[in-house]
Amino acid sequence: MKNRLTIISIFLITNLFAQSGHLMQGVGAVNMSMGGASTAQPIDISGALKWNPAAISVFEGRTISLNVGLLMANPEILSTVPTPNGPMSGTSTDVKSNSILPSLGFVYGKKDSKHTFGAFAFGVSGFGVDFPESTTNPINMPQSMGGFGNLTSNYVMLQTGLSYAYKLSKSVSIGVSPNFNIATLELKPNPTANPKMAGYPTTNNAMATGFGGQIGIFYQNEEGFKLGASYKTEQQFSNFEFENTYLDNSRSENSFKMNFPAVYSLGVGYSNSKVDLAFDFRQVEYSKTEGFEEYGWSATGAVKGFGWKDMQVLSLGAQYKGIKKLPLRVGYTYNTNPIKPELAFFSASATAVIQNACQFGFGYEFSEKLTLNAVYHNATSDGSTGGPIYNPMLAGQTDPLGTVPSSKVSYKMDTSMLMLGISYKI
């Protein structure tokens, strides 16, 4: 039992997160190509709907935007554990298929009206990890050797909402957007459940619903200078209700709550006849979010939370409009790492947090009504995130997390993405 728990404890945050933190950096081909910067530079309706509802006030008429992206990720996880014959180390590479990222947005505003309305449905996060069974990497050892074999997870989060913007003056607008969320989560194994002699169980594909809101303000002057700010509240979710199955076919149930963090966004923009420039700064409040705030073990050996700190995001984007009907775009995004090095173990199967991302995109205007947009995204974690392995059976007053001597778990990931979108003025 002790040897099995030593190996089991390596996976205790089994593949919950496989993106840049828990937040997509942008939505739609245009906003992604601008590095996600849109709080003060509403080039397209999807970026405005996502980051600042007040900014939809710049659009007139009826506009619909539909985007679909293909995300390709290459996470790796490495673990080292002590054995009587010396350290044992190995690396596993994810074999999960690629992820689809959809988004749909609509904005309606009458010319010379103070009122603008919007609606959206965005794939905020959708990912999973599939690490195959291994005889060399301790975390993927076969069951007979004290490991878990093949480790998989699947998480999907969809956010929908309505947006409304009101022009206080020619230069200033305010906006509000209530949000509704649906998320599903499947874990194999499930670290939030109590372990038994048979280890940690696998789960069903559990569903949770959540709600929240966003407010924003937007300013622009005749010289092309723009400012924007928004606050998206913490999205309050219901519990994931897991139906667990252990390796000995016994069953149990447990609940786990994982909210979506509050986000503060500030933006600056500038536009003239040839270029649009955008800069956004975001603060993601993981340290105050249920499911992320706590960390460590319950009295029965289940994981209480992930212990993440707040994350800062910098987004830069530029659009060149000097070529008729063919705007060119480039963007860069930088994320700080919300995972504390000493707590890296509790996010081991998150595989990585993307730190640097570069985007290149363009649009082609078929007519005044129809525009095709495309973007290519490439990102890296800028090295491994790693720390010691913990075991609840070794926990005590002087070492409450139960450090496994001479152990380590680390992970890294690269991503690439292709996305196409259309914008149509009805």
XYZ file of C-alpha atoms in Angstrom:
426
model
C 0.000 0.000 0.000
C 2.781 2.449 0.866
C 4.651 1.832 -2.408
C 1.437 2.189 -4.393
C 0.580 5.486 -2.696
C 4.074 6.777 -3.405
C 3.456 6.280 -7.116
C -0.214 7.312 -6.889
C 0.692 10.587 -5.239
C 2.571 11.685 -8.341
C -0.647 12.108 -10.322
C -2.864 13.808 -7.844
C -3.849 16.660 -10.100
C -4.686 14.351 -12.951
C -4.753 16.376 -16.149
C -7.098 19.097 -14.961
C -5.377 21.843 -16.888
C -3.668 21.780 -20.254
C -3.825 25.429 -21.345
C -2.220 28.748 -20.451
C -3.382 28.773 -16.885
C -7.130 28.235 -16.958
C -7.824 31.099 -19.351
C -7.840 31.234 -23.130
C -5.750 34.215 -24.259
C -8.251 35.271 -26.918
C -11.311 34.283 -28.908
C -11.749 34.125 -32.659
C -9.195 34.499 -35.436
C -8.964 38.306 -35.295
C -8.618 38.622 -31.520
C -6.150 35.711 -31.357
C -4.022 37.289 -34.093
C -3.866 40.488 -31.997
C -2.478 38.497 -29.055
C -5.853 38.703 -27.294
C -5.651 42.503 -26.921
C -9.119 44.015 -27.331
C -10.121 45.818 -24.121
C -9.497 49.197 -25.797
C -9.208 48.146 -29.453
C -12.437 46.512 -30.728
C -11.291 45.421 -34.184
C -13.880 42.624 -34.295
C -17.027 41.769 -32.362
C -15.689 38.538 -30.796
C -12.788 40.268 -29.044
C -15.053 43.041 -27.786
C -17.694 40.604 -26.527
C -14.987 38.618 -24.728
C -12.947 41.378 -23.074
C -15.052 44.552 -22.815
C -18.818 44.703 -23.413
C -18.661 48.514 -23.560
C -16.513 48.319 -26.713
C -19.293 46.763 -28.826
C -20.693 50.317 -29.053
C -18.368 51.008 -32.035
C -20.218 48.545 -34.301
C -23.207 49.522 -36.419
C -25.761 47.259 -38.057
C -25.962 43.510 -37.618
C -22.679 41.581 -37.565
C -22.150 37.863 -36.988
C -18.788 36.177 -36.431
C -18.160 32.422 -36.603
C -14.734 30.891 -35.887
C -13.329 27.374 -35.601
C -9.776 26.539 -34.539
C -7.689 23.383 -34.339
C -5.357 23.353 -31.301
C -2.380 20.998 -31.345
C -0.545 20.462 -28.050
C 2.602 18.471 -27.210
C 2.781 18.120 -23.421
C 5.374 15.990 -21.679
C 5.607 14.870 -18.059
C 8.705 13.588 -16.286
C 8.924 11.951 -12.882
C 11.684 10.660 -10.634
C 11.182 8.485 -7.541
C 13.683 6.790 -5.222
C 14.097 3.015 -5.322
C 16.419 0.632 -3.442
C 18.554 0.504 -6.599
C 18.742 4.258 -7.051
C 16.532 6.893 -8.674
C 14.064 5.841 -11.359
C 13.157 8.450 -13.990
C 11.116 8.555 -17.168
C 9.203 10.812 -19.527
C 5.795 10.393 -21.153
C 4.415 12.274 -24.144
C 0.744 13.002 -24.679
C -1.013 11.038 -27.446
C -4.433 12.694 -27.227
C -6.043 13.917 -30.430
C -6.215 17.614 -31.239
C -8.831 19.965 -29.744
C -11.499 21.979 -31.553
C -12.061 25.602 -30.419
C -15.362 27.129 -31.632
C -16.782 30.633 -31.124
C -19.926 32.440 -32.243
C -20.762 36.119 -31.723
C -23.473 38.560 -32.802
C -23.768 42.350 -32.368
C -26.569 44.705 -33.341
C -26.508 48.485 -33.172
C -28.514 51.107 -35.058
C -26.707 54.046 -36.600
C -26.770 57.093 -34.312
C -28.326 54.992 -31.506
C -26.928 55.029 -27.973
C -27.765 51.328 -27.546
C -25.837 48.292 -28.830
C -26.703 44.660 -28.131
C -24.697 41.454 -28.396
C -24.832 37.708 -27.800
C -22.127 35.051 -27.813
C -21.205 31.415 -27.265
C -17.481 30.785 -26.795
C -15.434 27.664 -26.114
C -13.583 29.196 -23.166
C -11.538 26.077 -22.484
C -11.462 22.615 -23.972
C -8.592 20.210 -23.443
C -7.476 16.802 -22.307
C -4.380 14.707 -21.787
C -3.671 11.094 -22.638
C -0.390 9.735 -21.283
C 0.059 6.080 -22.342
C 1.181 3.247 -20.109
C 4.948 3.063 -19.644
C 7.527 0.758 -18.094
C 10.079 3.539 -17.677
C 8.139 6.553 -16.349
C 6.978 5.942 -12.747
C 3.682 7.797 -13.116
C 2.626 5.642 -16.069
C 3.831 2.283 -14.777
C 1.402 -0.631 -15.205
C -0.993 -1.321 -12.342
C 0.923 -4.467 -11.431
C 4.043 -2.344 -10.858
C 2.347 0.192 -8.605
C 1.545 2.850 -11.215
C -1.660 3.868 -12.943
C -0.895 2.867 -16.511
C -2.689 5.035 -19.054
C -3.667 8.458 -17.617
C -6.412 10.450 -19.313
C -8.638 13.451 -18.691
C -11.190 15.528 -20.545
C -12.395 19.047 -19.736
C -14.728 21.294 -21.731
C -16.093 24.721 -20.756
C -18.630 26.687 -22.803
C -19.567 30.273 -21.928
C -22.624 32.055 -23.294
C -24.001 35.492 -22.552
C -25.785 38.655 -23.600
C -24.058 42.038 -23.834
C -25.373 45.594 -23.743
C -23.494 48.840 -24.303
C -24.751 52.404 -23.769
C -23.085 55.539 -25.132
C -22.823 58.139 -22.412
C -21.364 60.533 -24.967
C -19.668 60.492 -28.339
C -16.463 59.381 -26.643
C -17.509 57.246 -23.656
C -19.495 54.007 -23.459
C -20.317 51.613 -20.636
C -21.329 47.969 -20.934
C -22.582 44.964 -19.033
C -22.728 41.247 -19.826
C -24.295 38.441 -17.742
C -22.622 35.059 -18.351
C -23.806 31.458 -18.136
C -21.367 28.526 -18.213
C -21.477 24.775 -18.725
C -18.461 22.585 -17.945
C -17.784 18.846 -18.065
C -14.870 17.060 -16.419
C -13.684 13.449 -16.477
C -10.663 12.231 -14.480
C -8.732 8.976 -14.586
C -7.724 8.770 -11.748
C -9.709 11.198 -9.583
C -7.460 12.850 -6.939
C -10.370 14.709 -5.317
C -11.839 11.411 -4.069
C -10.721 9.464 -0.990
C -8.175 6.753 -1.831
C -8.720 3.113 -0.850
C -6.499 0.045 -0.838
C -7.202 -0.054 -4.574
C -5.835 3.487 -4.956
C -7.682 6.473 -6.401
C -10.745 5.855 -8.591
C -11.727 6.909 -12.096
C -14.783 9.113 -12.647
C -17.744 9.549 -14.909
C -17.950 12.597 -17.178
C -19.448 14.998 -14.615
C -21.154 18.301 -15.468
C -21.341 21.616 -13.609
C -23.066 24.899 -14.410
C -21.968 28.394 -13.466
C -22.869 32.041 -13.751
C -21.231 35.448 -13.424
C -21.018 38.775 -15.178
C -18.818 41.446 -16.711
C -18.849 45.255 -16.721
C -16.717 47.603 -18.763
C -16.011 51.155 -19.873
C -14.595 52.353 -23.205
C -13.225 55.728 -24.339
C -12.086 56.968 -27.759
C -11.291 60.403 -29.178
C -11.122 61.836 -32.675
C -7.323 61.511 -32.772
C -7.588 57.694 -32.574
C -6.541 57.271 -28.948
C -8.533 54.690 -26.972
C -8.792 53.449 -23.381
C -10.732 50.538 -21.921
C -11.249 48.680 -18.664
C -13.388 45.716 -17.641
C -14.030 43.425 -14.705
C -15.326 39.877 -15.129
C -16.565 38.413 -11.862
C -15.626 35.008 -10.544
C -17.836 32.479 -12.308
C -19.658 30.611 -9.548
C -20.056 26.935 -10.455
C -22.125 24.146 -8.993
C -20.235 21.070 -7.778
C -18.924 18.400 -10.075
C -20.692 15.288 -8.769
C -18.348 12.387 -9.438
C -19.388 8.742 -9.585
C -16.172 6.878 -8.854
C -15.054 3.368 -9.761
C -11.976 1.905 -8.034
C -9.634 -0.702 -9.478
C -11.340 -3.404 -7.395
C -14.712 -2.369 -8.947
C -15.976 -0.843 -5.703
C -17.823 2.463 -6.071
C -18.183 5.789 -4.300
C -19.340 9.354 -4.910
C -17.711 12.698 -4.145
C -18.158 16.370 -4.991
C -15.613 18.940 -6.091
C -16.132 22.646 -6.800
C -13.927 24.497 -9.249
C -14.922 28.085 -10.048
C -13.550 30.215 -12.874
C -11.396 33.139 -11.622
C -12.243 36.828 -11.719
C -10.377 38.823 -14.376
C -9.420 42.523 -14.395
C -8.494 43.971 -17.811
C -6.973 47.337 -18.756
C -6.304 48.349 -22.328
C -4.824 51.090 -24.500
C -5.330 51.440 -28.236
C -4.448 53.696 -31.115
C -5.754 53.789 -34.697
C -5.130 55.744 -37.857
C -5.770 55.083 -41.538
C -2.940 52.546 -41.800
C -2.514 50.823 -38.423
C -4.364 49.664 -35.321
C -2.286 49.148 -32.171
C -3.440 47.429 -28.972
C -2.041 46.694 -25.514
C -3.865 44.814 -22.731
C -2.910 43.971 -19.162
C -4.881 41.365 -17.209
C -4.922 40.188 -13.622
C -6.367 36.685 -13.124
C -7.436 36.138 -9.507
C -6.594 32.450 -8.964
C -5.549 32.986 -5.337
C -9.120 33.935 -4.371
C -10.939 31.284 -6.443
C -12.506 28.186 -4.936
C -10.767 25.072 -6.225
C -7.488 26.960 -6.736
C -7.031 28.748 -3.405
C -6.477 25.735 -1.124
C -3.853 23.031 -1.511
C -2.615 19.935 0.273
C -4.418 16.898 1.661
C -7.683 16.285 3.413
C -7.683 14.050 6.488
C -8.476 11.093 4.216
C -5.780 11.746 1.595
C -7.856 13.572 -1.045
C -6.526 16.725 -2.693
C -8.131 19.932 -1.352
C -7.074 22.264 -4.158
C -4.246 23.430 -6.342
C -2.630 26.370 -4.524
C -2.263 28.687 -7.535
C -1.216 32.321 -7.242
C -2.606 35.196 -9.315
C -1.542 35.321 -12.967
C -0.669 38.418 -15.007
C -1.138 38.533 -18.773
C 0.351 41.041 -21.227
C -1.097 41.151 -24.750
C 0.226 43.174 -27.688
C -1.281 43.408 -31.161
C -0.894 45.359 -34.374
C -2.944 45.466 -37.569
C -1.654 46.940 -40.823
C -4.360 48.183 -43.207
C -2.153 49.564 -45.989
C -2.956 46.717 -48.406
C -6.426 47.035 -49.894
C -8.828 44.316 -48.698
C -5.970 42.451 -46.936
C -5.337 43.557 -43.323
C -2.267 41.919 -41.788
C -2.010 41.213 -38.056
C 0.636 40.187 -35.537
C 0.326 39.561 -31.813
C 2.319 38.518 -28.755
C 1.109 37.261 -25.371
C 3.095 36.806 -22.164
C 1.728 34.945 -19.120
C 3.278 34.703 -15.685
C 3.229 31.256 -14.114
C 0.471 30.837 -11.495
C 2.032 27.610 -10.194
C 4.320 28.040 -7.204
C 7.499 25.940 -7.659
C 7.116 24.315 -4.248
C 3.560 23.288 -5.190
C 4.251 22.187 -8.760
C 3.365 18.624 -7.764
C -0.273 19.558 -7.147
C -0.589 20.612 -10.794
C 1.623 17.868 -12.208
C -0.800 16.735 -14.869
C -1.577 20.287 -15.915
C 1.565 19.548 -17.963
C 2.503 23.221 -18.356
C 1.535 26.853 -18.331
C 2.127 28.575 -21.634
C 4.363 31.604 -21.088
C 5.148 33.026 -24.532
C 2.799 32.983 -27.504
C 3.189 34.526 -30.972
C 0.428 34.937 -33.530
C 0.326 35.862 -37.203
C -2.935 36.485 -39.018
C -4.687 38.209 -41.882
C -8.120 39.000 -43.239
C -9.490 39.056 -46.759
C -12.459 41.305 -47.521
C -14.527 39.568 -50.206
C -17.062 42.385 -50.043
C -18.278 45.126 -47.731
C -20.288 42.467 -45.934
C -18.085 39.343 -45.898
C -14.546 38.993 -44.491
C -12.500 35.819 -44.061
C -9.966 35.806 -41.192
C -7.167 33.383 -40.379
C -4.483 33.057 -37.700
C -1.544 30.805 -36.849
C -0.528 30.554 -33.181
C 2.619 29.065 -31.661
C 3.419 28.996 -27.937
C 5.891 27.503 -25.489
C 6.083 27.025 -21.727
C 9.640 28.430 -21.737
C 11.107 25.496 -19.857
C 9.816 22.990 -17.332
C 7.709 23.585 -14.244
C 8.779 21.199 -11.514
C 9.109 20.472 -7.825
C 9.164 17.650 -5.254
C 6.599 14.870 -5.049
C 4.409 14.656 -1.957
C 2.784 11.641 -0.302
C -0.068 12.013 2.227
C 1.221 8.969 4.125
C 4.469 10.825 4.870
C 2.739 14.006 6.055
C 3.338 15.133 9.635
C 3.612 18.206 11.820
C 7.038 19.166 10.508
C 6.216 18.263 6.892
C 2.447 18.685 6.342
C 2.673 17.865 2.633
C 4.748 14.700 3.058
C 7.808 15.259 0.874
C 9.161 12.163 -0.883
C 12.984 12.455 -0.559
C 14.966 12.786 -3.793
C 11.807 12.927 -5.899
C 10.667 15.278 -8.661
C 7.848 15.794 -11.112
C 8.041 18.311 -13.958
C 6.183 19.134 -17.128
C 6.337 21.315 -20.217
C 4.271 21.921 -23.312
C 4.301 23.536 -26.741
C 1.138 24.424 -28.640
C 0.233 25.455 -32.151
C -3.108 26.382 -33.607
C -4.771 27.171 -36.901
C -8.052 29.100 -36.831
C -10.392 30.331 -39.537
C -13.305 32.699 -39.097
C -15.861 34.645 -41.069
C -17.419 37.990 -40.265
C -20.660 38.826 -42.059
C -22.674 42.039 -41.935
C -26.333 41.184 -42.354
